[in-house]
Coordinates of C-alpha atoms in Angstrom, one line a residue:
M1 CA 146.4 -152.8 17.1
K2 CA 145.7 -149.1 17.1
K3 CA 143.6 -149.4 14.0
I4 CA 141.5 -152.2 15.6
S5 CA 141.0 -150.1 18.7
Y6 CA 139.8 -147.2 16.6
N7 CA 137.4 -149.4 14.8
L8 CA 136.0 -150.8 18.0
V9 CA 135.5 -147.3 19.4
F10 CA 133.7 -146.4 16.2
V11 CA 131.5 -149.5 16.3
F12 CA 130.7 -148.9 20.0
F13 CA 129.8 -145.3 19.3
L14 CA 127.5 -146.4 16.4
L15 CA 125.8 -149.0 18.6
S16 CA 125.2 -146.5 21.4
L17 CA 123.8 -143.9 19.0
T18 CA 121.6 -146.6 17.4
L19 CA 120.2 -147.8 20.7
F20 CA 119.6 -144.2 21.9
S21 CA 117.8 -143.4 18.6
C22 CA 115.7 -146.6 18.7
R23 CA 114.7 -145.9 22.3
R24 CA 113.6 -142.5 21.2
E25 CA 111.7 -143.9 18.2
Y26 CA 110.0 -146.4 20.5
S27 CA 108.8 -143.7 22.8
K28 CA 107.5 -141.8 19.7
L29 CA 105.6 -144.9 18.7
K30 CA 103.8 -144.8 22.0
S31 CA 102.9 -141.1 21.7
S32 CA 99.6 -139.7 20.7
T33 CA 98.0 -141.0 17.5
R34 CA 96.6 -137.5 17.1
R35 CA 100.1 -136.1 16.7
V36 CA 100.8 -138.7 14.0
S37 CA 97.6 -137.8 12.1
S38 CA 98.5 -134.1 12.4
E39 CA 102.0 -134.6 11.0
M40 CA 100.6 -136.7 8.1
R41 CA 98.1 -134.0 7.2
Y42 CA 100.7 -131.3 7.4
L43 CA 103.1 -133.3 5.3
E44 CA 100.5 -133.9 2.6
R45 CA 99.8 -130.2 2.4
T46 CA 103.4 -129.1 2.3
S47 CA 104.3 -131.8 -0.2
G48 CA 101.4 -130.6 -2.4
G49 CA 102.9 -127.1 -2.2
L50 CA 106.3 -128.5 -3.3
I51 CA 104.8 -130.4 -6.2
A52 CA 103.1 -127.2 -7.4
A53 CA 106.2 -125.1 -7.0
L54 CA 108.3 -127.5 -9.0
G55 CA 105.7 -127.9 -11.7
L56 CA 105.5 -131.7 -11.2
G57 CA 102.5 -133.9 -11.7
D58 CA 99.2 -132.5 -12.8
Q59 CA 99.5 -128.7 -13.1
S60 CA 96.0 -127.8 -12.2
E61 CA 96.0 -130.2 -9.2
G62 CA 99.2 -128.8 -7.9
L63 CA 98.0 -125.2 -8.1
D64 CA 94.8 -126.0 -6.3
T65 CA 96.7 -127.8 -3.6
A66 CA 99.1 -124.9 -3.1
K67 CA 96.2 -122.4 -3.1
T68 CA 94.4 -124.2 -0.3
Q69 CA 97.5 -125.0 1.7
M70 CA 96.4 -122.4 4.3
T71 CA 92.8 -121.6 5.0
P72 CA 92.2 -117.8 5.2
L73 CA 91.7 -116.3 8.6
I74 CA 88.3 -115.1 7.6
Q75 CA 87.1 -118.7 7.7
K76 CA 88.4 -119.0 11.3
S77 CA 86.5 -115.9 12.3
F78 CA 83.4 -117.3 10.5
I79 CA 83.6 -120.5 12.5
Q80 CA 84.1 -118.7 15.8
D81 CA 81.2 -116.4 15.0
Y82 CA 78.9 -119.5 14.9
A83 CA 80.4 -121.0 18.1
F84 CA 77.3 -120.1 20.1
L85 CA 75.0 -122.3 18.1
Y86 CA 75.4 -125.7 19.9
D87 CA 75.8 -124.0 23.3
G88 CA 72.7 -122.0 22.5
L89 CA 70.6 -125.0 21.7
N90 CA 71.8 -126.9 24.7
G91 CA 71.5 -124.0 27.1
E92 CA 68.6 -122.6 29.2
K93 CA 67.3 -120.1 26.7
T94 CA 66.4 -121.9 23.6
N95 CA 63.8 -120.3 21.3
N96 CA 66.0 -117.3 20.7
Y97 CA 68.6 -119.4 18.8
L98 CA 66.3 -121.5 16.7
Q99 CA 66.3 -119.1 13.7
S100 CA 70.0 -119.8 13.3
F101 CA 69.0 -123.3 12.2
E102 CA 66.3 -122.3 9.7
Y103 CA 67.0 -123.5 6.2
D104 CA 65.8 -120.5 4.3
S105 CA 66.7 -117.3 6.2
S106 CA 65.2 -115.0 3.5
K107 CA 61.8 -116.6 4.0
N108 CA 62.3 -117.2 7.7
V109 CA 60.8 -120.7 7.5
F110 CA 62.0 -124.3 8.3
K111 CA 62.7 -126.6 5.4
R112 CA 60.0 -129.2 5.7
Q113 CA 60.2 -132.7 4.3
D114 CA 57.9 -134.2 1.7
L115 CA 54.5 -134.9 3.4
F116 CA 54.0 -137.9 1.1
Q117 CA 56.9 -140.0 2.1
K118 CA 56.5 -143.7 2.7
K119 CA 55.6 -145.1 6.1
L120 CA 57.8 -147.3 8.2
R121 CA 57.6 -151.1 8.0
E122 CA 56.0 -153.0 10.8
N123 CA 58.3 -154.2 13.6
V124 CA 61.0 -151.6 12.9
E125 CA 62.1 -148.9 15.2
V126 CA 63.2 -145.4 14.3
Y127 CA 63.6 -143.7 17.7
T128 CA 64.5 -140.1 18.4
W129 CA 64.9 -137.7 21.3
Y130 CA 63.2 -134.4 21.7
P131 CA 65.2 -132.2 24.1
Y132 CA 63.1 -129.7 25.9
W133 CA 65.3 -126.9 24.7
M134 CA 64.6 -127.4 21.0
G135 CA 61.4 -125.3 20.9
D136 CA 59.2 -125.8 17.8
V137 CA 61.7 -127.7 15.5
W138 CA 59.5 -130.8 15.7
K139 CA 57.1 -129.0 13.3
S140 CA 59.6 -129.6 10.4
Y141 CA 59.6 -133.4 10.8
N142 CA 57.6 -136.1 9.1
F143 CA 56.3 -138.3 12.0
D144 CA 55.5 -141.1 9.5
L145 CA 59.3 -141.8 9.6
I146 CA 59.5 -141.8 13.4
S147 CA 58.1 -144.6 15.4
T148 CA 59.0 -143.3 18.9
I149 CA 59.9 -139.9 20.4
S150 CA 61.4 -139.6 23.9
F151 CA 60.8 -136.3 25.7
F152 CA 63.9 -135.3 27.5
S153 CA 63.5 -135.1 30.4
Y154 CA 62.1 -135.8 33.9
K155 CA 65.1 -135.1 36.1
I156 CA 64.8 -137.2 39.3
D157 CA 65.4 -135.6 42.7
P158 CA 67.5 -138.4 44.3
Q159 CA 66.2 -137.5 47.8
T160 CA 62.5 -137.3 47.2
G161 CA 61.9 -139.0 43.8
S162 CA 60.0 -136.0 42.5
Y163 CA 61.4 -133.8 39.6
L164 CA 64.0 -131.1 39.7
N165 CA 62.9 -129.2 36.5
P166 CA 59.4 -127.8 36.9
V167 CA 59.7 -125.6 33.8
Q168 CA 60.4 -128.6 31.5
I169 CA 57.6 -130.6 33.1
S170 CA 55.2 -127.7 32.4
Q171 CA 56.4 -127.9 28.7
W172 CA 55.6 -131.6 28.7
R173 CA 52.1 -130.7 29.8
E174 CA 51.6 -128.0 27.1
T175 CA 53.6 -128.9 24.0
A176 CA 51.7 -129.7 20.8
L177 CA 54.4 -132.1 19.9
I178 CA 52.7 -134.9 21.7
D179 CA 49.4 -134.2 20.0
S180 CA 51.0 -134.1 16.5
A181 CA 52.9 -137.3 17.2
K182 CA 49.8 -139.2 18.3
Q183 CA 48.0 -138.2 15.1
H184 CA 50.6 -140.0 13.1
G185 CA 50.7 -143.0 15.3
T186 CA 54.2 -142.1 16.8
K187 CA 54.7 -143.3 20.3
V188 CA 55.7 -140.8 23.0
L189 CA 57.8 -141.7 26.1
L190 CA 58.9 -139.6 29.0
N191 CA 62.7 -139.8 29.8
L192 CA 63.6 -140.4 33.4
A193 CA 67.1 -139.1 34.0
L194 CA 69.5 -139.5 37.0
E195 CA 73.3 -139.2 37.0
G196 CA 76.1 -139.2 39.6
E197 CA 77.2 -142.1 41.6
N198 CA 76.2 -140.6 44.9
N199 CA 72.8 -139.6 43.6
L200 CA 72.2 -143.1 42.1
N201 CA 73.2 -144.9 45.3
E202 CA 71.0 -142.6 47.4
Y203 CA 67.9 -142.9 45.2
L204 CA 68.1 -146.7 44.7
K205 CA 68.5 -147.4 48.4
N206 CA 65.5 -145.3 49.3
E207 CA 62.5 -147.4 48.0
A208 CA 60.1 -144.9 49.4
S209 CA 61.2 -142.3 46.8
W210 CA 60.4 -144.9 44.1
N211 CA 56.7 -144.5 45.0
T212 CA 56.9 -140.7 44.6
T213 CA 58.4 -141.1 41.2
L214 CA 55.8 -143.7 40.2
D215 CA 52.9 -141.5 41.3
S216 CA 54.4 -138.4 39.6
I217 CA 55.1 -140.0 36.2
A218 CA 51.7 -141.9 36.2
V219 CA 50.0 -138.5 36.4
L220 CA 52.1 -137.0 33.6
I221 CA 51.5 -140.1 31.4
R222 CA 47.8 -140.0 31.9
E223 CA 47.5 -136.3 31.2
R224 CA 49.1 -136.6 27.8
D225 CA 48.0 -140.2 27.0
A226 CA 51.6 -141.1 26.6
D227 CA 52.9 -144.6 25.9
G228 CA 55.5 -145.1 28.6
I229 CA 58.9 -144.1 30.0
E230 CA 62.5 -144.3 29.1
I231 CA 65.1 -145.0 31.9
E232 CA 68.4 -143.3 31.6
F233 CA 70.5 -143.8 34.7
F234 CA 74.0 -142.9 33.9
N235 CA 76.5 -145.7 34.8
V236 CA 74.8 -147.4 37.8
P237 CA 77.6 -148.3 40.3
E238 CA 78.4 -152.0 40.6
G239 CA 77.2 -152.1 44.2
S240 CA 73.8 -150.9 43.2
A241 CA 73.2 -153.2 40.3
G242 CA 70.8 -155.4 42.3
K243 CA 68.8 -152.4 43.5
F244 CA 68.6 -151.1 40.0
L245 CA 67.0 -154.4 38.8
D246 CA 64.5 -154.1 41.7
F247 CA 63.7 -150.5 40.6
V248 CA 63.1 -151.5 37.0
S249 CA 60.8 -154.4 38.0
F250 CA 58.9 -152.1 40.4
I251 CA 58.3 -149.4 37.8
K252 CA 57.3 -151.9 35.1
D253 CA 54.9 -153.9 37.2
N254 CA 53.2 -150.9 38.7
L255 CA 52.8 -149.1 35.4
D256 CA 51.2 -152.2 34.0
Y257 CA 48.9 -152.4 37.0
R258 CA 47.8 -148.7 36.8
F259 CA 47.3 -148.7 33.0
I260 CA 45.5 -152.0 32.4
A261 CA 43.8 -150.8 29.3
K262 CA 47.0 -149.7 27.6
K263 CA 50.4 -151.5 27.4
M264 CA 53.0 -149.3 28.9
L265 CA 56.4 -149.4 27.2
V266 CA 59.7 -149.2 29.1
S267 CA 62.9 -148.5 27.3
L268 CA 66.4 -148.6 28.8
I269 CA 69.5 -146.8 27.7
L270 CA 72.7 -148.8 28.0
P271 CA 75.9 -146.9 28.5
T272 CA 78.4 -146.5 25.6
Q273 CA 81.0 -148.6 27.4
P274 CA 79.7 -152.1 28.3
D275 CA 82.2 -152.4 31.1
N276 CA 80.3 -149.7 33.0
F277 CA 77.1 -151.7 33.0
F278 CA 76.9 -154.2 35.9
A279 CA 73.3 -155.3 35.9
E280 CA 72.4 -158.7 34.3
I281 CA 70.8 -158.0 30.9
E282 CA 69.1 -161.4 30.9
D283 CA 67.3 -160.5 34.2
L284 CA 66.3 -157.1 32.9
D285 CA 65.0 -158.6 29.7
E286 CA 61.7 -159.6 31.4
Y287 CA 60.9 -155.9 32.2
I288 CA 62.4 -154.0 29.3
D289 CA 60.6 -153.6 26.0
L290 CA 63.4 -151.9 24.2
F291 CA 67.2 -151.7 24.9
I292 CA 69.0 -148.7 23.5
I293 CA 72.8 -148.9 23.1
K294 CA 74.2 -145.4 23.5
G295 CA 76.4 -145.3 20.4
L296 CA 77.8 -141.8 20.9
D297 CA 80.4 -139.7 22.8
Y298 CA 83.2 -142.1 22.2
H299 CA 85.6 -139.2 21.8
E300 CA 85.1 -138.5 25.5
L301 CA 85.9 -142.1 26.5
V302 CA 88.8 -142.9 24.2
E303 CA 92.3 -141.4 24.8
N304 CA 93.0 -139.2 21.7
G305 CA 89.6 -140.0 20.4
T306 CA 88.1 -137.8 17.7
A307 CA 85.0 -139.5 16.2
V308 CA 81.8 -139.2 18.2
A309 CA 80.6 -142.6 17.0
P310 CA 83.4 -144.6 15.3
L311 CA 82.2 -147.7 13.4
R312 CA 85.4 -149.6 14.3
T313 CA 88.9 -149.0 15.5
D314 CA 92.3 -150.2 14.4
V315 CA 93.3 -150.7 18.1
A316 CA 92.8 -154.3 19.3
D317 CA 89.7 -154.4 21.6
G318 CA 89.3 -150.6 21.3
L319 CA 86.0 -148.9 22.0
S320 CA 83.8 -148.6 18.9
L321 CA 80.3 -149.3 17.7
E322 CA 81.4 -152.7 16.5
N323 CA 82.9 -153.7 19.8
S324 CA 80.2 -152.2 22.0
I325 CA 77.5 -154.2 20.1
G326 CA 79.6 -157.3 20.2
Q327 CA 80.1 -157.1 23.9
Y328 CA 76.5 -156.4 24.7
L329 CA 75.4 -159.4 22.6
K330 CA 77.8 -161.6 24.5
M331 CA 76.2 -160.2 27.7
G332 CA 72.9 -161.6 26.7
L333 CA 71.3 -158.7 24.8
V334 CA 68.5 -159.7 22.5
A335 CA 69.2 -158.0 19.2
E336 CA 65.6 -158.1 18.0
K337 CA 64.4 -155.9 20.9
S338 CA 67.4 -153.5 20.7
I339 CA 68.4 -150.4 18.8
L340 CA 71.6 -148.4 18.3
A341 CA 71.5 -144.7 19.1
L342 CA 73.6 -142.5 16.7
P343 CA 74.5 -138.8 16.9
L344 CA 73.3 -136.0 14.8
Y345 CA 76.3 -133.9 16.0
G346 CA 80.1 -134.0 15.7
S347 CA 83.1 -132.8 17.6
Q348 CA 85.3 -129.8 17.0
W349 CA 89.0 -129.5 18.0
S350 CA 91.3 -126.5 18.1
G351 CA 95.1 -126.8 17.6
T352 CA 98.3 -124.8 18.0
W353 CA 101.4 -125.6 15.8
D354 CA 104.3 -126.8 17.8
R355 CA 107.3 -125.7 15.8
A356 CA 109.8 -127.7 17.8
G357 CA 107.9 -131.0 17.6
G358 CA 106.5 -130.5 14.1
F359 CA 102.8 -131.2 14.9
Y360 CA 99.6 -129.6 16.1
E361 CA 98.9 -129.7 19.8
T362 CA 95.1 -130.3 19.6
D363 CA 92.4 -130.0 22.3
F364 CA 88.7 -130.7 22.3
E365 CA 86.7 -127.5 21.9
R366 CA 83.0 -128.3 21.7
K367 CA 80.3 -130.4 20.2
I368 CA 78.8 -129.2 16.9
T369 CA 75.4 -130.1 15.3
L370 CA 75.2 -131.4 11.8
S371 CA 73.2 -128.3 10.9
E372 CA 76.1 -126.1 12.0
V373 CA 78.5 -128.3 10.1
S374 CA 76.6 -127.8 6.9
R375 CA 76.3 -124.0 7.4
V376 CA 79.9 -123.4 8.5
F377 CA 82.3 -126.1 7.3
E378 CA 80.5 -127.1 4.1
S379 CA 80.2 -123.5 2.9
R380 CA 80.8 -123.0 -0.8
D381 CA 81.9 -119.4 -0.5
T382 CA 84.1 -118.5 -3.5
S383 CA 86.9 -117.2 -1.3
Y384 CA 87.7 -120.7 0.0
V385 CA 86.9 -124.3 -0.8
I386 CA 86.9 -126.9 2.0
S387 CA 86.6 -130.6 1.2
P388 CA 86.0 -133.2 3.9
V389 CA 88.1 -136.3 4.2
L390 CA 86.6 -139.7 5.0
D391 CA 88.4 -141.7 7.8
E392 CA 87.6 -145.2 6.6
V393 CA 88.4 -146.9 9.9
S394 CA 86.0 -144.9 12.1
M395 CA 83.8 -144.3 9.0
T396 CA 83.6 -140.6 10.0
N397 CA 84.2 -137.4 7.9
Y398 CA 86.6 -134.7 9.1
F399 CA 87.7 -131.2 8.1
F400 CA 91.2 -130.1 8.9
L401 CA 91.9 -126.4 8.5
E402 CA 95.2 -124.7 9.0
F403 CA 95.6 -121.0 9.4
E404 CA 98.4 -118.5 8.9
D405 CA 98.5 -117.8 12.7
D406 CA 99.8 -121.3 13.4
S407 CA 96.5 -122.6 14.5
S408 CA 94.1 -125.2 13.2
V409 CA 90.5 -126.3 13.5
E410 CA 89.3 -129.8 13.1
C411 CA 85.8 -131.1 12.8
W412 CA 84.7 -134.8 12.9
Y413 CA 81.1 -135.6 11.9
D414 CA 78.8 -138.0 10.3
D415 CA 76.8 -137.5 7.1
S416 CA 74.2 -139.5 5.4
Y417 CA 76.8 -141.9 3.9
T418 CA 78.6 -142.7 7.1
L419 CA 75.4 -142.9 9.2
A420 CA 74.1 -145.3 6.6
K421 CA 77.0 -147.6 7.2
K422 CA 76.4 -147.5 10.9
I423 CA 72.7 -148.2 10.4
D424 CA 73.7 -151.2 8.3
L425 CA 75.8 -152.5 11.2
A426 CA 72.8 -152.4 13.5
L427 CA 70.5 -154.0 10.9
F428 CA 73.1 -156.7 10.0
K429 CA 73.2 -157.6 13.7
N430 CA 69.4 -158.0 13.5
F431 CA 68.7 -155.0 15.6
K432 CA 65.2 -153.6 15.5
G433 CA 66.3 -150.2 14.3
V434 CA 68.2 -147.1 15.3
G435 CA 67.8 -143.9 17.3
F436 CA 69.0 -140.3 16.6
W437 CA 70.2 -137.8 19.2
A438 CA 68.6 -135.3 18.8
L439 CA 65.5 -134.1 16.9
G440 CA 66.5 -130.9 15.2
Y441 CA 70.3 -131.1 15.2
D442 CA 70.2 -131.8 11.4
L443 CA 67.6 -129.1 10.6
G444 CA 68.0 -127.8 7.1
S445 CA 68.9 -131.1 5.5
T446 CA 66.8 -134.1 4.4
D447 CA 69.7 -136.4 3.6
I448 CA 69.6 -138.4 6.9
W449 CA 65.8 -139.0 6.5
D450 CA 66.3 -140.1 3.0
V451 CA 68.5 -142.8 4.4
V452 CA 65.9 -143.7 7.0
E453 CA 63.3 -144.0 4.2
E454 CA 65.6 -146.2 2.2
K455 CA 66.4 -148.5 5.2
F456 CA 63.1 -148.7 7.0
T457 CA 60.4 -148.4 4.4
G458 CA 59.4 -150.7 1.5
N459 CA 59.1 -154.5 1.5
T460 CA 62.7 -155.3 0.6
V461 CA 65.9 -153.8 2.0
Y462 CA 69.4 -154.9 1.1
V463 CA 71.9 -154.6 3.9
Q464 CA 75.6 -155.3 3.7
D465 CA 77.9 -155.9 6.6
P466 CA 80.0 -152.7 6.7
I467 CA 82.7 -154.4 8.7
A468 CA 83.2 -157.1 6.0
E469 CA 83.4 -154.3 3.4
M470 CA 86.2 -152.7 5.4
E471 CA 88.2 -156.0 6.0
G472 CA 90.6 -155.0 3.3
Y473 CA 94.4 -155.3 3.2
P474 CA 95.3 -152.0 4.8
I475 CA 93.2 -152.3 7.9
Q476 CA 94.2 -155.9 8.5
V477 CA 97.9 -155.0 8.3
A478 CA 97.4 -152.0 10.6
S479 CA 95.5 -154.1 13.1
F480 CA 98.2 -156.8 13.0
I481 CA 101.0 -154.2 13.6
Q482 CA 99.1 -152.6 16.4
K483 CA 98.5 -155.9 18.1
Y484 CA 102.2 -157.0 17.9
E485 CA 103.6 -153.5 18.3
K486 CA 106.3 -154.5 20.9
L487 CA 107.4 -157.4 18.8
F488 CA 107.9 -155.2 15.8
V489 CA 109.8 -152.6 17.8
V490 CA 112.2 -155.2 19.2
T491 CA 112.7 -156.7 15.8
F492 CA 113.3 -153.3 14.3
V493 CA 115.9 -152.4 17.0
M494 CA 117.8 -155.7 16.5
L495 CA 117.8 -155.4 12.7
T496 CA 119.0 -151.9 12.9
I497 CA 121.9 -152.9 15.2
I498 CA 122.9 -155.8 12.9
I499 CA 122.8 -153.6 9.8
F500 CA 124.9 -150.8 11.3
F501 CA 127.3 -153.3 12.8
T502 CA 127.7 -155.1 9.4
L503 CA 128.1 -151.9 7.5
A504 CA 130.8 -150.7 10.0
L505 CA 132.8 -153.8 9.6
A506 CA 132.3 -153.7 5.8
F507 CA 133.5 -150.1 5.5
S508 CA 136.7 -151.0 7.4
D509 CA 137.7 -153.1 4.4
W510 CA 139.3 -151.0 1.6
R511 CA 138.0 -153.4 -1.0
F512 CA 134.4 -152.7 0.0
R513 CA 135.0 -149.0 0.0
D514 CA 136.6 -149.2 -3.3
T515 CA 133.7 -151.2 -4.8
I516 CA 131.1 -148.7 -3.4
L517 CA 132.9 -145.7 -4.9
A518 CA 134.2 -147.3 -8.1
R519 CA 130.9 -147.9 -10.0
Q520 CA 128.3 -145.2 -10.9
L521 CA 125.3 -147.3 -9.8
Y522 CA 126.8 -147.8 -6.3
R523 CA 127.6 -144.1 -6.0
I524 CA 124.0 -143.3 -6.9
I525 CA 122.7 -145.7 -4.3
F526 CA 125.1 -144.2 -1.8
L527 CA 123.9 -140.7 -2.7
F528 CA 120.2 -141.6 -2.3
G529 CA 121.0 -143.2 1.0
F530 CA 122.7 -140.0 2.1
I531 CA 119.7 -137.9 1.0
F532 CA 117.3 -140.2 2.7
I533 CA 119.1 -140.0 6.0
T534 CA 119.4 -136.2 5.7
L535 CA 115.7 -135.8 5.0
S536 CA 114.8 -138.1 7.9
I537 CA 117.0 -136.0 10.3
A538 CA 115.6 -132.8 8.9
T539 CA 112.0 -134.0 9.3
Y540 CA 112.6 -135.2 12.8
F541 CA 114.0 -131.8 13.9
G542 CA 111.2 -129.9 12.1
I543 CA 113.3 -128.2 9.5
L544 CA 111.0 -129.1 6.7
G545 CA 108.1 -127.4 8.5
Q546 CA 109.7 -123.9 8.1
G547 CA 108.9 -123.5 4.3
N548 CA 109.5 -125.0 0.9
W549 CA 112.9 -123.3 0.6
T550 CA 114.3 -126.2 2.7
Y551 CA 113.6 -128.7 0.0
F552 CA 115.7 -126.7 -2.4
L553 CA 118.5 -126.4 0.2
L554 CA 118.5 -130.1 0.7
F555 CA 118.6 -130.6 -3.0
F556 CA 121.7 -128.5 -3.4
L557 CA 123.3 -130.2 -0.4
G558 CA 122.7 -133.6 -2.0
A559 CA 124.2 -132.3 -5.3
A560 CA 127.2 -130.9 -3.6
A561 CA 127.8 -134.1 -1.7
S562 CA 127.5 -136.1 -5.0
Y563 CA 130.1 -133.8 -6.7
Y564 CA 132.6 -134.1 -3.9
I565 CA 132.2 -137.9 -3.6
E566 CA 132.7 -138.1 -7.4
K567 CA 135.7 -135.9 -7.4
Y568 CA 137.6 -136.9 -4.3
G569 CA 136.2 -140.3 -3.5
G570 CA 139.2 -142.0 -5.1
L571 CA 141.5 -140.4 -2.5
I572 CA 140.3 -143.0 0.0
K573 CA 142.4 -145.6 -2.0
I574 CA 145.5 -144.0 -0.3
N575 CA 144.4 -145.6 2.9
K576 CA 144.9 -149.2 1.6
P577 CA 146.8 -151.4 4.0

């Protein structure tokens, strides 16, 4: 009776411990995906160091991995020294920073593209934005590969309808960009920008201010013989959707009336998140010549997001280019008069190592242009070698750098390969083309424009569905697990309880214990089970993150356990009933 009660207490203790552990594991499953990614990257690097230290695998590969396990602090200083570049380009003072983006600093000139490149096919759209702060970078571009340029921007005063940025409007009136574009047959639009829920409500309700805007932009268009406007109203509130439609029809009809001899183009930027667009696309279709899906800044909208423009996501119904395009098409968007806007910049993250948790606590730091990525992260300095990793789900590259001061820097960005896949997505969906934000952010490289030439010139272009290419085994399984996460967790908990309960009952029988310890094969299996559990516990509590010496310590612990089981295991036979 006493023996039975002891067994019951033991089983109850095991069950309680199992339930507690499973509950903790479940909460870990619900934790940040960024933490999981951080742990995996750290484990890969430390395991590489162990392989090199033990002399296993390919010798040269192991040594290289060990050598680059930690990036030198000089690289961190190098990155921080360049931190002003994006902010400089997006700040008030602009021309002072442009030399930092010149391709050949010794000659102090921009790298210009081949002047004899092919011209775009008819009825395709390669759209780009020229922010007023980018100075003279437009001189480095081949306008034969750009169908439309939008000058950013005319910032609307919500109270009067006039503009809030006279300096930039003066630049519109003076820049030679427009003259050069027109010489190559590139259309030029003036961006009308307004953001903020209160500002949008105030402006859309005051129809008198619409006339002021119309009069003002008509003068600016006529002065530069421009081709129309671009409307960028950031996330129009649901209650103002009807007034927004009225505004668009008012602007379109009146521009057509004032410019009878020349067709005025009106493009409309759709927000990244379709759920934030409340106007009826089918109603707008009558007045809009080109719809632009804003396929960027997803990292600001998605919890734990990293990629600026993820091609897809392994989260069911998650926000991505694939899902944004799909939703807009279901809302009535006509693909043949639409384009997908893509970023020529990435995102940079800084992290601090959490010793207790065993992961990097990472925070968004800033945006980073492709030009800066190529100059800073893709450096081929002999003192360090940095190789990017391709995240095949989001189809985005990233660098992950760890430093000796327990910090990290992470950079997610697109290159010509990943952007080509996203361009393929748009073309496969029968979109008219793509857009790039912004002109000059890739200065110093021709790779992106080589892709543009490949996709939008010539008589025949072969396009593959990038989603179909990615519909492989790993992604399907990951998506399935993510979709039925709760079911898998409950199943795991129940199986764990059953296994522990069964083992507890089995070990209470001396014949089972005798069988386990009598044969060499079973002892080896038992030993590996012990090592696996020990390693799991050590990993969970972060012991393995303190250095490679712990691997050797665990090895000796396993060897000692094997020796004592081998030598004294037979003593358990004394407890036979």
